[in-house]
Short mmCIF file of C-alpha atoms in Angstrom, two decimals:
data_model
loop_
_atom_site.label_atom_id
_atom_site.label_comp_id
_atom_site.label_asym_id
_atom_site.label_seq_id
_atom_site.Cartn_x
_atom_site.Cartn_y
_atom_site.Cartn_z
CA MET A 1380 13.58 -9.48 -63.00
CA PRO A 1381 15.58 -9.24 -59.75
CA GLU A 1382 13.93 -11.28 -56.89
CA THR A 1383 12.54 -9.20 -53.98
CA LEU A 1384 12.81 -10.29 -50.41
CA GLU A 1385 9.77 -9.90 -48.36
CA THR A 1386 10.42 -9.08 -44.65
CA VAL A 1387 8.18 -11.07 -42.36
CA ASP A 1388 7.66 -9.92 -38.70
CA GLU A 1389 8.61 -12.78 -36.41
CA PRO A 1390 6.18 -13.24 -33.47
CA VAL A 1391 7.59 -12.19 -30.19
CA PRO A 1392 8.16 -15.27 -27.94
CA GLU A 1393 5.94 -15.34 -24.86
CA ARG A 1394 7.76 -14.83 -21.52
CA HIS A 1395 7.65 -17.47 -18.83
CA ALA A 1396 8.57 -17.51 -15.26
CA SER A 1397 12.32 -17.38 -14.85
CA TRP A 1398 14.33 -19.69 -12.50
CA LEU A 1399 14.74 -16.64 -10.09
CA GLU A 1400 10.95 -16.15 -10.04
CA LEU A 1401 10.25 -19.85 -9.60
CA PHE A 1402 12.78 -19.90 -6.60
CA PHE A 1403 11.08 -16.85 -5.08
CA ASP A 1404 7.77 -18.58 -5.20
CA LEU A 1405 9.03 -21.25 -2.80
CA ILE A 1406 8.41 -18.80 0.05
CA VAL A 1407 4.78 -19.03 -0.90
CA VAL A 1408 4.90 -22.65 0.02
CA ALA A 1409 6.23 -21.75 3.40
CA GLY A 1410 3.94 -18.88 4.02
CA VAL A 1411 0.70 -20.48 2.95
CA GLY A 1412 1.54 -23.58 5.05
CA GLN A 1413 1.96 -21.40 8.16
CA LEU A 1414 -1.22 -19.46 7.42
CA ALA A 1415 -3.23 -22.44 6.83
CA HIS A 1416 -2.19 -23.81 10.28
CA LEU A 1417 -3.95 -20.82 12.00
CA LEU A 1418 -7.34 -22.43 10.94
CA HIS A 1419 -6.65 -25.89 12.34
CA THR A 1420 -7.86 -25.45 15.92
CA GLY A 1421 -11.29 -23.84 15.52
CA PRO A 1422 -11.48 -21.56 13.84
CA THR A 1423 -12.86 -18.82 15.98
CA TRP A 1424 -13.81 -15.39 14.66
CA ALA A 1425 -10.58 -13.93 16.02
CA GLU A 1426 -8.54 -16.68 14.24
CA LEU A 1427 -10.40 -16.06 11.00
CA GLY A 1428 -9.76 -12.36 11.28
CA GLU A 1429 -5.99 -12.96 11.92
CA TYR A 1430 -5.84 -15.33 8.89
CA GLY A 1431 -7.38 -12.81 6.65
CA LEU A 1432 -5.15 -9.99 7.92
CA LEU A 1433 -1.77 -11.98 7.63
CA PHE A 1434 -2.70 -13.62 4.27
CA LEU A 1435 -3.43 -10.21 2.71
CA ALA A 1436 -0.15 -8.78 4.02
CA PHE A 1437 1.70 -11.83 2.73
CA TRP A 1438 -0.05 -11.68 -0.66
CA PHE A 1439 0.73 -7.89 -0.98
CA THR A 1440 4.44 -8.59 -0.55
CA TRP A 1441 4.48 -11.34 -3.07
CA VAL A 1442 2.49 -9.49 -5.67
CA MET A 1443 4.65 -6.40 -5.49
CA PHE A 1444 7.81 -8.38 -6.26
CA THR A 1445 5.85 -10.36 -8.84
CA MET A 1446 5.13 -7.13 -10.55
CA TYR A 1447 8.72 -6.10 -10.13
CA GLY A 1448 9.82 -9.10 -11.96
CA ASN A 1449 7.24 -8.64 -14.62
CA VAL A 1450 8.22 -5.15 -15.60
CA ALA A 1451 12.07 -5.50 -14.99
CA GLN A 1452 12.20 -8.67 -16.93
CA ASP A 1453 15.85 -9.80 -17.41
CA ARG A 1454 16.99 -6.57 -15.44
CA ALA A 1455 15.60 -8.00 -12.21
CA ARG A 1456 18.30 -7.98 -9.61
CA ILE A 1457 18.90 -11.33 -7.97
CA LEU A 1458 20.16 -9.81 -4.75
CA VAL A 1459 17.03 -7.64 -4.33
CA VAL A 1460 14.75 -10.68 -4.88
CA ILE A 1461 16.63 -12.92 -2.48
CA VAL A 1462 16.72 -10.25 0.20
CA ALA A 1463 12.87 -9.85 -0.18
CA MET A 1464 12.53 -13.66 -0.06
CA PHE A 1465 14.29 -13.58 3.30
CA GLY A 1466 11.92 -10.80 4.50
CA MET A 1467 8.98 -12.87 3.62
CA ALA A 1468 10.45 -15.75 5.29
CA VAL A 1469 10.66 -13.82 8.49
CA MET A 1470 7.08 -12.92 8.07
CA ALA A 1471 6.00 -16.61 7.57
CA ALA A 1472 8.04 -17.70 10.62
CA ALA A 1473 6.42 -15.03 12.76
CA VAL A 1474 2.84 -16.18 11.95
CA PRO A 1475 2.39 -18.63 14.70
CA GLY A 1476 1.66 -16.74 17.94
CA VAL A 1477 1.85 -13.35 16.27
CA ARG A 1478 -1.07 -12.07 18.25
CA GLU A 1479 0.29 -13.18 21.60
CA SER A 1480 4.05 -12.41 21.08
CA ASP A 1481 5.25 -8.75 20.93
CA GLU A 1482 8.57 -9.98 19.52
CA LYS A 1483 6.88 -11.88 16.56
CA ALA A 1484 4.46 -9.12 15.85
CA PHE A 1485 7.37 -6.56 15.73
CA ALA A 1486 9.29 -8.80 13.42
CA PHE A 1487 6.35 -9.40 11.22
CA ALA A 1488 5.66 -5.63 10.83
CA LEU A 1489 9.22 -4.66 10.38
CA ALA A 1490 9.76 -7.30 7.67
CA TYR A 1491 6.61 -6.17 5.95
CA VAL A 1492 7.73 -2.54 5.99
CA VAL A 1493 11.15 -3.42 4.84
CA VAL A 1494 10.05 -5.66 1.90
CA ARG A 1495 7.44 -3.07 0.81
CA LEU A 1496 10.08 -0.25 0.71
CA ILE A 1497 12.54 -2.59 -1.23
CA ALA A 1498 9.83 -3.50 -3.74
CA SER A 1499 8.93 0.30 -4.37
CA ARG A 1500 12.56 1.26 -4.64
CA ALA A 1501 13.35 -1.57 -7.13
CA ALA A 1502 10.27 -1.26 -9.28
CA ASN A 1503 10.32 2.65 -9.58
CA ARG A 1504 13.26 3.18 -11.76
CA PRO A 1505 14.21 6.73 -12.83
CA GLY A 1506 11.70 8.01 -15.38
CA LYS A 1507 9.41 4.96 -15.06
CA VAL A 1508 5.96 4.60 -13.29
CA VAL A 1509 4.40 1.10 -12.93
CA ALA A 1510 0.77 1.58 -13.87
CA ASP A 1511 -0.81 -1.70 -12.90
CA LEU A 1512 0.02 -1.71 -9.19
CA PRO A 1513 -0.40 1.82 -7.85
CA ILE A 1514 0.68 0.89 -4.27
CA LEU A 1515 4.31 0.71 -5.57
CA GLN A 1516 4.20 4.44 -5.88
CA LEU A 1517 1.47 5.41 -3.39
CA GLY A 1518 2.58 4.24 -0.01
CA ALA A 1519 -0.15 5.78 2.39
CA GLY A 1520 -1.02 2.22 3.48
CA LEU A 1521 2.41 1.79 4.85
CA VAL A 1522 2.18 4.53 7.48
CA PRO A 1523 -0.06 2.59 9.90
CA TRP A 1524 2.34 -0.29 9.71
CA ILE A 1525 5.28 1.94 10.62
CA VAL A 1526 3.28 3.50 13.42
CA SER A 1527 2.50 -0.07 14.67
CA LEU A 1528 6.25 -0.74 15.41
CA TRP A 1529 5.65 1.42 18.61
CA VAL A 1530 2.13 0.05 19.45
CA GLY A 1531 1.24 -3.15 21.33
CA GLY A 1532 -1.86 -5.33 21.83
CA ASP A 1533 -4.87 -5.35 19.56
CA ALA A 1534 -4.24 -1.78 18.66
CA ARG A 1535 -1.34 -3.01 16.48
CA LEU A 1536 -3.54 -5.44 14.56
CA TRP A 1537 -6.05 -2.68 13.99
CA LEU A 1538 -3.33 -0.39 12.52
CA TRP A 1539 -2.30 -3.33 10.16
CA ALA A 1540 -5.91 -3.66 9.10
CA LEU A 1541 -6.14 0.08 8.42
CA GLY A 1542 -3.02 0.02 6.43
CA LEU A 1543 -4.22 -2.97 4.27
CA ALA A 1544 -7.57 -1.32 3.81
CA ILE A 1545 -5.97 1.81 2.41
CA ASP A 1546 -3.93 -0.36 0.02
CA VAL A 1547 -6.93 -2.44 -1.22
CA PHE A 1548 -8.87 0.92 -1.82
CA VAL A 1549 -5.94 2.33 -3.73
CA MET A 1550 -5.52 -0.82 -5.79
CA VAL A 1551 -9.22 -0.89 -6.78
CA ARG A 1552 -9.73 2.79 -7.37
CA VAL A 1553 -6.50 3.90 -9.04
CA SER A 1554 -6.57 2.45 -12.51
CA ARG A 1555 -4.06 2.75 -15.41
CA GLY A 1556 -5.87 5.70 -16.70
CA VAL A 1557 -5.90 7.50 -13.40
CA MET A 1558 -2.18 6.82 -13.15
CA GLN A 1559 -1.64 8.26 -16.66
CA ASP A 1560 -3.61 11.46 -15.76
CA ALA A 1561 -1.41 11.85 -12.55
CA VAL A 1562 1.74 11.45 -14.59
CA ASP A 1563 0.64 14.05 -17.11
CA GLU A 1564 -0.39 16.44 -14.38
CA ARG A 1565 2.76 16.03 -12.53
CA TRP A 1566 4.75 16.57 -15.71
CA ALA A 1567 2.72 19.70 -16.73
CA GLN A 1568 3.44 21.12 -13.23
CA GLY A 1569 7.13 20.38 -13.60
CA LYS A 1570 7.16 22.17 -16.91
CA GLU A 1571 5.47 25.16 -15.54
CA ARG A 1572 7.96 25.41 -12.73
CA VAL A 1573 10.82 25.21 -15.22
CA ARG A 1574 9.23 27.96 -17.28
CA ARG A 1575 8.83 30.25 -14.40
CA ARG A 1576 12.50 29.59 -13.44
CA LEU A 1577 13.63 30.38 -16.98
CA GLU A 1578 11.73 33.64 -16.75
CA GLN A 1579 13.45 34.52 -13.47
CA GLU A 1580 16.78 33.71 -15.02
CA GLU A 1581 16.07 35.76 -18.13
CA ARG A 1582 15.28 38.80 -15.84
CA ARG A 1583 18.52 38.05 -13.88
CA GLY A 1584 20.44 38.20 -17.11
CA SER A 1585 18.87 41.40 -18.30
CA SER A 1586 19.69 43.13 -15.00
CA GLY A 1587 23.37 42.21 -15.43
CA ARG A 1588 23.41 39.40 -12.84
CA PRO A 1589 24.90 35.96 -14.02
CA ALA A 1590 22.17 33.38 -14.84
CA ARG A 1591 22.22 30.14 -13.07
CA GLY A 1592 20.25 27.95 -15.36
CA ILE A 1593 17.60 25.36 -14.57
CA GLY A 1594 19.90 22.69 -13.02
CA GLU A 1595 19.69 18.96 -12.98
CA ARG A 1596 16.40 18.98 -11.16
CA GLY A 1597 14.74 21.08 -13.81
CA ARG A 1598 16.10 19.07 -16.62
CA ARG A 1599 14.55 15.93 -14.93
CA ALA A 1600 11.28 17.81 -14.70
CA LEU A 1601 11.27 18.35 -18.43
CA MET A 1602 11.54 14.59 -19.05
CA LYS A 1603 7.99 12.93 -19.03
CA PRO A 1604 7.97 9.63 -16.94
CA GLU A 1605 7.15 6.55 -18.97
CA LEU A 1606 4.01 4.56 -17.77
CA VAL A 1607 5.15 1.03 -17.66
CA THR A 1608 2.40 -1.72 -17.93
CA ALA A 1609 2.43 -5.32 -16.99
CA ASP A 1610 3.17 -8.21 -19.41
CA LEU A 1611 -0.21 -9.75 -19.17
CA THR A 1612 0.76 -13.19 -20.37
CA HIS A 1613 3.67 -13.38 -17.93
CA LEU A 1614 1.60 -11.94 -15.09
CA SER A 1615 -1.33 -14.61 -15.80
CA GLU A 1616 1.24 -17.41 -15.51
CA ARG A 1617 2.56 -16.01 -12.22
CA LEU A 1618 -0.96 -15.65 -10.69
CA GLY A 1619 -1.84 -19.07 -11.80
CA LEU A 1620 1.33 -20.58 -10.24
CA PHE A 1621 0.31 -18.98 -6.92
CA VAL A 1622 -2.96 -20.72 -6.99
CA LEU A 1623 -1.28 -23.93 -7.97
CA ILE A 1624 0.99 -23.61 -4.96
CA VAL A 1625 -1.99 -23.01 -2.69
CA LEU A 1626 -3.73 -26.19 -4.17
CA GLY A 1627 -0.57 -28.04 -3.45
CA GLU A 1628 -0.90 -27.10 0.21
CA GLY A 1629 -4.32 -28.69 0.19
CA LEU A 1630 -2.75 -31.92 -1.00
CA VAL A 1631 -0.06 -31.67 1.65
CA GLN A 1632 -2.75 -31.17 4.43
CA SER A 1633 -4.99 -33.93 3.31
CA VAL A 1634 -2.08 -36.42 2.69
CA ASP A 1635 -0.61 -35.68 6.19
CA ALA A 1636 -4.09 -36.14 7.82
CA ALA A 1637 -4.67 -39.42 5.99
CA GLY A 1638 -1.25 -40.57 6.95
CA GLU A 1639 -2.01 -40.04 10.68
CA ALA A 1640 -5.35 -41.62 10.48
CA GLU A 1641 -6.55 -45.23 10.80
CA TRP A 1642 -7.65 -46.23 7.43
CA ASN A 1643 -11.40 -47.21 7.15
CA GLY A 1644 -14.30 -46.63 4.90
CA SER A 1645 -14.87 -43.17 6.28
CA VAL A 1646 -11.35 -42.05 5.75
CA ARG A 1647 -11.28 -43.40 2.23
CA ILE A 1648 -14.42 -41.53 1.38
CA VAL A 1649 -13.29 -38.26 2.80
CA ALA A 1650 -9.80 -38.42 1.51
CA VAL A 1651 -11.06 -39.12 -1.97
CA GLY A 1652 -13.53 -36.39 -1.74
CA ALA A 1653 -10.86 -33.83 -0.58
CA PHE A 1654 -8.79 -34.94 -3.57
CA ALA A 1655 -11.77 -34.48 -5.90
CA ILE A 1656 -12.43 -30.97 -4.55
CA LEU A 1657 -8.88 -29.92 -5.21
CA VAL A 1658 -8.93 -31.36 -8.79
CA LEU A 1659 -12.22 -29.45 -9.37
CA VAL A 1660 -10.91 -26.17 -8.13
CA TRP A 1661 -7.89 -26.68 -10.40
CA ALA A 1662 -10.08 -27.33 -13.40
CA LEU A 1663 -12.37 -24.46 -12.63
CA ALA A 1664 -9.58 -21.84 -12.03
CA LEU A 1665 -6.56 -22.97 -14.28
CA LEU A 1666 -8.34 -24.88 -17.15
CA GLY A 1667 -11.58 -22.91 -17.21
CA GLY A 1668 -10.32 -19.41 -16.31
CA ALA A 1669 -7.44 -16.90 -16.67
CA HIS A 1670 -5.04 -15.35 -14.20
CA GLY A 1671 -5.84 -18.19 -11.72
CA LEU A 1672 -9.43 -17.01 -11.56
CA PRO A 1673 -12.37 -19.28 -12.28
CA LEU A 1674 -14.55 -18.62 -15.53
CA LEU A 1675 -12.51 -15.48 -16.29
CA ALA A 1676 -11.72 -14.50 -19.97
CA PRO A 1677 -8.12 -13.32 -20.37
CA GLU A 1678 -8.84 -9.76 -21.04
CA ALA A 1679 -12.13 -9.25 -19.38
CA LEU A 1680 -10.86 -7.12 -16.46
CA ALA A 1681 -8.25 -4.56 -15.99
CA VAL A 1682 -5.10 -5.72 -14.00
CA HIS A 1683 -6.08 -3.40 -11.08
CA LEU A 1684 -9.23 -5.46 -10.60
CA VAL A 1685 -7.82 -8.87 -11.38
CA LEU A 1686 -5.43 -8.56 -8.50
CA PRO A 1687 -7.89 -7.99 -5.48
CA LEU A 1688 -10.08 -10.89 -6.95
CA HIS A 1689 -6.96 -13.15 -7.06
CA CYS A 1690 -6.17 -12.41 -3.59
CA LEU A 1691 -9.70 -13.20 -2.46
CA PHE A 1692 -9.87 -16.39 -4.43
CA ALA A 1693 -6.32 -17.55 -3.40
CA GLY A 1694 -7.15 -16.77 0.25
CA ALA A 1695 -10.33 -18.80 0.05
CA VAL A 1696 -8.36 -21.76 -1.47
CA ALA A 1697 -5.77 -21.71 1.19
CA ALA A 1698 -8.48 -21.78 3.90
CA LEU A 1699 -10.03 -24.61 1.96
CA ALA A 1700 -6.71 -26.47 2.24
CA ALA A 1701 -6.77 -26.20 5.99
CA VAL A 1702 -10.42 -27.48 6.39
CA LEU A 1703 -9.92 -30.35 3.94
CA GLY A 1704 -7.00 -31.62 6.10
CA ARG A 1705 -9.22 -31.15 9.18
CA SER A 1706 -11.96 -33.18 7.54
CA VAL A 1707 -9.73 -36.13 6.69
CA ALA A 1708 -8.65 -36.10 10.35
CA ASP A 1709 -12.24 -36.01 11.64
CA ALA A 1710 -13.55 -38.48 8.99
CA ASP A 1711 -15.18 -40.86 11.47
CA GLY A 1712 -17.38 -38.30 13.08
CA ALA A 1713 -19.16 -35.03 12.48
CA LEU A 1714 -17.14 -32.12 11.27
CA PRO A 1715 -17.02 -29.60 14.09
CA GLY A 1716 -19.38 -26.70 13.61
CA PRO A 1717 -16.80 -24.04 13.01
CA ALA A 1718 -14.88 -26.22 10.60
CA ARG A 1719 -18.12 -27.09 8.72
CA MET A 1720 -19.14 -23.49 8.45
CA LEU A 1721 -15.65 -22.55 7.24
CA LEU A 1722 -15.97 -25.22 4.62
CA GLY A 1723 -19.31 -23.79 3.41
CA VAL A 1724 -18.06 -20.27 3.48
CA VAL A 1725 -14.84 -20.93 1.43
CA VAL A 1726 -16.78 -22.92 -1.10
CA ALA A 1727 -19.30 -20.03 -1.37
CA LEU A 1728 -16.41 -17.60 -1.89
CA ILE A 1729 -14.96 -19.63 -4.71
CA LEU A 1730 -18.38 -19.81 -6.31
CA LEU A 1731 -19.12 -16.09 -5.99
CA THR A 1732 -15.77 -15.27 -7.44
CA ALA A 1733 -16.54 -17.52 -10.36
CA ALA A 1734 -19.85 -15.59 -10.71
CA VAL A 1735 -18.10 -12.26 -10.83
CA CYS A 1736 -15.47 -13.49 -13.35
CA GLY A 1737 -18.24 -15.17 -15.58
CA LEU A 1738 -20.23 -11.97 -15.72
CA ALA A 1739 -17.09 -9.81 -16.25
CA SER A 1740 -16.26 -12.20 -19.24
CA GLY A 1741 -19.69 -11.53 -20.93
CA ARG A 1742 -21.19 -14.92 -20.10
CA GLY A 1743 -24.42 -13.29 -19.10
CA TRP A 1744 -26.68 -13.53 -16.02
CA ARG A 1745 -28.64 -16.61 -17.17
CA TRP A 1746 -25.59 -18.74 -18.00
CA THR A 1747 -23.80 -17.56 -14.85
CA ALA A 1748 -26.78 -18.16 -12.68
CA GLY A 1749 -27.04 -21.63 -14.03
CA ALA A 1750 -23.42 -22.27 -13.34
CA VAL A 1751 -23.31 -20.89 -9.77
CA ALA A 1752 -26.74 -20.53 -8.28
CA PRO A 1753 -27.52 -24.48 -7.58
CA ALA A 1754 -23.88 -24.65 -6.24
CA LEU A 1755 -24.46 -21.83 -3.89
CA VAL A 1756 -27.58 -23.56 -2.47
CA VAL A 1757 -25.58 -26.62 -1.71
CA ALA A 1758 -22.83 -24.43 -0.05
CA GLY A 1759 -25.55 -23.01 2.11
CA LEU A 1760 -26.56 -26.39 3.31
CA LEU A 1761 -22.92 -26.83 4.50
CA ILE A 1762 -23.19 -23.45 6.40
CA VAL A 1763 -26.48 -24.11 8.12
CA GLY A 1764 -26.09 -27.87 8.84
CA GLN A 1765 -26.41 -28.37 12.68
CA GLY A 1766 -25.57 -30.95 15.23
CA PRO A 1767 -22.54 -32.25 16.96
CA SER A 1768 -22.91 -35.85 15.85
CA VAL A 1769 -23.72 -37.58 12.64
CA SER A 1770 -27.29 -38.45 13.92
CA GLU A 1771 -28.00 -34.72 14.66
CA GLY A 1772 -26.29 -32.95 11.72
CA LEU A 1773 -23.86 -33.33 8.86
CA GLY A 1774 -21.29 -36.09 9.15
CA THR A 1775 -17.78 -35.29 7.77
CA GLY A 1776 -18.27 -37.53 4.78
CA GLN A 1777 -21.64 -35.93 3.99
CA ALA A 1778 -20.10 -32.45 4.25
CA VAL A 1779 -17.25 -33.34 1.91
CA VAL A 1780 -19.67 -34.95 -0.64
CA LEU A 1781 -21.74 -31.82 -0.61
CA ALA A 1782 -18.47 -29.71 -1.15
CA VAL A 1783 -17.68 -31.96 -4.14
CA VAL A 1784 -21.25 -31.44 -5.59
CA ALA A 1785 -20.95 -27.64 -5.03
CA VAL A 1786 -17.51 -27.13 -6.66
CA GLY A 1787 -18.19 -29.73 -9.41
CA TRP A 1788 -21.46 -28.19 -10.65
CA PRO A 1789 -19.91 -25.16 -12.50
CA VAL A 1790 -17.22 -27.52 -13.88
CA VAL A 1791 -19.90 -29.72 -15.32
CA TRP A 1792 -22.02 -26.74 -16.34
CA ARG A 1793 -19.06 -25.23 -18.34
CA ALA A 1794 -18.22 -28.49 -19.99
CA ARG A 1795 -21.86 -28.96 -20.91
CA GLY A 1796 -22.25 -25.35 -22.19
CA GLY A 1797 -18.81 -24.98 -23.72
CA GLY A 1798 -15.96 -23.00 -22.59
CA ALA A 1799 -16.31 -20.25 -25.06
CA VAL A 1800 -18.08 -16.92 -24.15
CA PRO A 1801 -21.64 -17.14 -25.58
CA ALA A 1802 -22.57 -14.83 -28.31
CA THR A 1803 -25.50 -13.45 -26.50
CA THR A 1804 -25.31 -12.31 -22.86
CA GLY A 1805 -28.90 -12.19 -21.92
#
């Protein structure tokens, strides 16, 4: 009998970040470093608001080009990415003094608008619609930024905040299904217009007048746009790399502060504690989670929900980097009240993100409460600790030790309970 050959489908190799994408991510190093420095001197409420505003704008530009590289794959154009990288470099350079300098504020806003427009143009190829990042198609949030180019003072910052709020709302509310429905509706409307045009041309022909046809625009309307979705494995790697870079900023801040300090017992304790916190955040998010988010299962959340959580978590970790550097610098005394509160707040944000991701991954209320609730109590002690000196309140060493305990608890809980999602979610 003749031998038959069986065909075996070979597995499709996973995509990884290209050299172009890794080079593009270098701008994150510069941007996060500039943003973290905003929190060194206080921080005051105004500085916290400024940090949140600028970080969100910087993250939006990064994630738009990350999505472009994800869907374009090998077709991503080098020149487009390099131009966007330069625009983000302008944004990063304008961060110091952006509130006081009209020139820097104008440069930041203009660079943001240009980079956003380039990203939308590059990602939206003819006949293609990117489903997982709707702000690439829906640019209403860009309008306040354009208006701000002719506005000065605090009103300009409020316009930026309005534009970012619109984009966050769109990103959270407009899912892949909503995008598909919008594409279907627009295609149906286009077909209806072509049908009416053909009827008009038919009447023209029957009356003896020459028919003009539907034209190129009509032919395009008959072609249904393709909804392009993200390569989840590749996107997860890119989101994780962003968190890794932010953790690297924490190392830079802590090492720089330790290098400037006079080494003694207090500095050693705080420096080791700062290093331990960064290791624990790394373990929680990158070993114990997915997409750079702590305790998250890979397919637990849709992309349009993963992205805002990633922004919140990465912003908290970048703020943590700044306060850890401040802690090493102030190792001999009490951590100033605003810096201590910031440490407690960012640790709480990291823990709350872990709680949301744990619940979304089916770990259950009981398991998630055990992993996060005790740690949140410890973070609360950081926030409410009072006193300008060690004798009256929390010393820097004590504050850092509490932060180690708070971040370390869910890591230990997960290791004790196993990394797999429990079978029961009660």
